[in-house]
XYZ file of C-alpha atoms in Angstrom:
238
model
C -43.543 3.600 -20.397
C -41.610 2.184 -23.685
C -42.987 3.318 -27.098
C -42.331 -0.022 -29.720
C -43.056 1.222 -33.216
C -45.103 -2.291 -35.116
C -42.494 -1.782 -37.950
C -39.709 -2.554 -35.211
C -40.997 -5.920 -34.505
C -41.214 -9.875 -36.489
C -44.720 -10.631 -37.732
C -44.580 -13.317 -34.539
C -44.233 -10.817 -31.939
C -46.915 -8.019 -34.218
C -49.514 -11.126 -33.633
C -48.790 -11.111 -30.698
C -48.616 -7.085 -29.247
C -51.633 -7.124 -30.854
C -53.800 -10.301 -28.606
C -52.308 -8.009 -25.604
C -53.111 -5.555 -23.680
C -50.796 -2.910 -22.673
C -49.477 -1.935 -18.570
C -47.963 0.531 -17.764
C -44.252 -1.308 -16.970
C -41.031 -0.201 -18.163
C -40.435 -3.925 -20.073
C -42.425 -4.500 -22.655
C -43.249 -8.851 -22.525
C -41.876 -9.882 -25.769
C -38.467 -10.687 -27.462
C -36.947 -8.261 -30.963
C -34.996 -9.754 -32.555
C -35.242 -7.585 -34.948
C -36.551 -4.537 -32.691
C -34.182 -2.563 -31.046
C -32.253 -2.001 -27.936
C -33.952 1.086 -26.143
C -31.634 2.220 -23.017
C -33.457 3.540 -19.739
C -31.819 5.689 -17.839
C -30.459 4.761 -14.790
C -31.721 7.848 -11.900
C -28.686 7.681 -10.009
C -26.689 7.525 -12.792
C -25.836 11.903 -12.805
C -25.544 11.775 -8.607
C -22.444 8.778 -8.811
C -20.930 10.866 -11.737
C -21.302 14.410 -9.532
C -19.409 13.237 -6.775
C -16.364 12.266 -9.493
C -14.133 15.466 -9.921
C -13.306 16.585 -13.437
C -10.016 15.924 -14.020
C -8.280 16.669 -17.320
C -4.451 16.279 -18.796
C -1.765 17.358 -16.792
C -3.392 17.127 -13.444
C -1.396 15.471 -10.559
C -3.911 12.844 -8.979
C -2.975 11.460 -5.730
C -3.222 7.083 -6.112
C -4.983 4.079 -4.059
C -2.878 2.358 -1.961
C -5.859 -0.167 -1.560
C -4.969 -3.058 -4.228
C -1.208 -2.001 -4.483
C 1.660 -4.293 -2.977
C 3.027 -1.644 -1.592
C 5.944 -1.410 1.396
C 5.014 0.637 4.158
C 7.337 1.257 7.757
C 3.911 1.770 9.764
C 0.595 0.499 9.853
C -0.272 4.640 9.979
C 1.311 4.940 6.618
C -0.742 2.561 5.492
C -3.401 3.534 4.607
C -1.786 7.180 3.170
C -1.861 7.181 -0.673
C 0.717 7.763 -3.444
C 2.193 10.508 -5.642
C 1.236 13.022 -7.282
C 1.419 11.363 -10.357
C 0.227 13.407 -13.689
C -2.549 12.900 -15.628
C -1.366 11.918 -19.100
C -4.458 10.957 -20.718
C -8.398 10.734 -19.681
C -10.158 7.711 -21.640
C -13.192 8.580 -20.302
C -15.114 9.278 -17.644
C -14.288 7.043 -15.711
C -10.603 6.088 -16.391
C -7.261 7.941 -16.597
C -4.107 7.346 -17.347
C -1.281 8.553 -14.881
C 2.900 8.968 -15.651
C 3.160 6.432 -13.359
C 7.179 4.670 -11.934
C 8.149 2.021 -14.226
C 8.830 -0.490 -11.159
C 5.377 0.505 -10.164
C 4.721 -2.900 -12.120
C 0.783 -1.780 -12.901
C -1.105 -0.245 -15.211
C -0.851 2.870 -16.414
C -5.220 3.474 -16.685
C -6.588 3.782 -13.745
C -10.341 4.319 -12.133
C -10.743 7.015 -11.730
C -12.453 5.609 -8.192
C -8.395 4.842 -6.906
C -7.378 8.872 -7.181
C -8.172 12.348 -5.247
C -7.053 15.534 -6.985
C -3.489 16.384 -5.577
C -3.786 20.749 -4.339
C -0.559 21.957 -3.934
C 0.182 24.584 -1.368
C -1.089 28.260 -2.413
C 1.124 30.283 -0.126
C 4.485 30.041 1.125
C 3.844 28.392 4.506
C 0.597 26.318 4.277
C 0.605 23.251 5.433
C 0.543 20.206 2.166
C -0.201 16.376 1.983
C 1.693 14.016 3.835
C 4.583 13.246 1.112
C 4.856 10.121 -1.286
C 7.640 7.817 -0.740
C 10.624 9.030 -2.983
C 12.552 5.582 -3.347
C 11.104 3.102 -5.938
C 12.912 -0.467 -6.265
C 11.533 -3.778 -7.883
C 10.084 -4.408 -4.714
C 7.230 -1.893 -4.407
C 8.136 2.086 -2.806
C 10.471 2.771 0.589
C 10.272 5.345 2.649
C 13.130 7.963 3.093
C 15.280 7.225 5.850
C 16.080 10.708 8.015
C 17.791 9.547 10.983
C 18.112 6.160 12.873
C 17.170 6.850 16.586
C 18.050 3.743 18.417
C 18.533 0.404 18.110
C 17.410 -3.178 20.298
C 17.404 -6.265 19.480
C 13.995 -7.746 18.781
C 13.659 -12.378 19.055
C 17.388 -12.474 18.166
C 17.121 -10.493 15.418
C 18.460 -6.115 14.852
C 15.753 -2.949 14.704
C 17.332 -0.016 14.171
C 14.797 2.851 15.630
C 13.565 5.038 12.509
C 13.016 8.539 12.119
C 11.206 8.492 8.737
C 11.719 12.019 6.413
C 8.835 14.389 6.307
C 6.710 12.254 9.371
C 5.905 13.855 12.804
C 7.473 11.449 15.364
C 4.553 9.640 16.415
C 5.077 7.291 12.883
C 9.161 6.582 14.182
C 9.208 3.311 14.455
C 11.198 -0.304 14.715
C 12.375 -1.984 11.600
C 14.441 -5.083 10.763
C 18.754 -4.093 9.605
C 17.219 -4.998 6.355
C 14.499 -3.122 6.039
C 17.381 0.078 5.963
C 19.303 -1.272 4.078
C 18.895 1.170 1.811
C 20.560 3.908 4.359
C 23.827 2.564 5.133
C 25.010 6.396 5.614
C 23.059 6.533 7.966
C 23.122 3.773 10.297
C 26.622 4.033 10.190
C 26.241 7.693 11.765
C 24.127 6.525 13.739
C 26.877 4.178 15.151
C 29.649 6.971 15.382
C 26.961 9.860 17.265
C 26.493 5.793 20.020
C 29.075 3.994 19.972
C 27.410 1.672 22.291
C 24.581 0.883 21.262
C 23.085 -2.391 20.712
C 24.575 -3.645 16.881
C 25.173 -7.306 14.902
C 27.635 -9.117 15.911
C 29.589 -10.093 13.204
C 29.969 -14.260 12.651
C 34.223 -13.338 14.051
C 33.566 -12.337 17.385
C 31.127 -14.953 18.389
C 33.497 -17.175 17.384
C 36.352 -15.368 19.198
C 34.047 -15.741 22.911
C 36.157 -17.637 25.644
C 32.878 -19.998 25.784
C 33.527 -22.466 28.650
C 31.997 -25.965 28.993
C 29.937 -26.459 33.027
C 29.083 -29.439 34.064
C 25.419 -29.294 35.686
C 23.969 -32.347 37.619
C 20.289 -33.026 38.312
C 18.866 -34.087 40.975
C 18.111 -37.773 41.165
C 20.101 -37.991 38.258
C 23.172 -38.909 38.090
C 23.732 -38.341 33.851
C 25.665 -35.083 33.586
C 24.908 -32.210 31.401
C 26.525 -29.694 29.246
C 25.230 -26.709 29.338
C 27.792 -23.672 27.719
C 28.279 -19.922 29.701
C 29.431 -16.818 28.584
C 32.644 -15.820 29.442
C 30.870 -13.420 31.517
C 31.337 -15.896 34.672
C 27.763 -16.573 35.117
C 28.085 -19.164 37.699
C 24.827 -21.365 38.712
C 23.900 -20.708 42.052
C 24.190 -16.852 40.838
């Protein structure tokens, strides 16, 4: 029961209180315009707070990518957190100020529910958390290409099979030519080692192909249709 002193009440409420039979409730039934608000303790508050690590300035943490618009190479990596980032200031028990890259266009003050402690390897050779993105641009964060393994043409567009630096082979993924724009040296090295690999056809090469017109007649119709066949010399009967 919340105890209310008579001198905290207005005259009107004091009269009402005299007519009221008290009941064992947490809240008094009458408003207290000149009284004082008495905070009631949430029994679950301490339990929730105990689950949150105690951070201090200088600690490094991982930042959740749940609410970030970040480029990720594969679906598996999409669940990873980015960082680690240093805590510059403790705003409150629920928020911290992080030292973020300038190109990561989010507010540096984040809720503690969006971070988790970074733990460096305790000894040499110990496996640490998977690395964070190493290259950042104005569109978001990108991952470093370690090597180009293969190329293919998918739905008319050139794609490369990428080995991501710091990640195992299960994370290898086909990426569009535009997505590996910042890894031109890796692409060049791939074609140097694999000169016969599929590559983008330059416009001047495409225009130089000796296309020729072939006449094709449909059954029961005298109308002619122009059909293009390439220099591979493919004939309709084939």
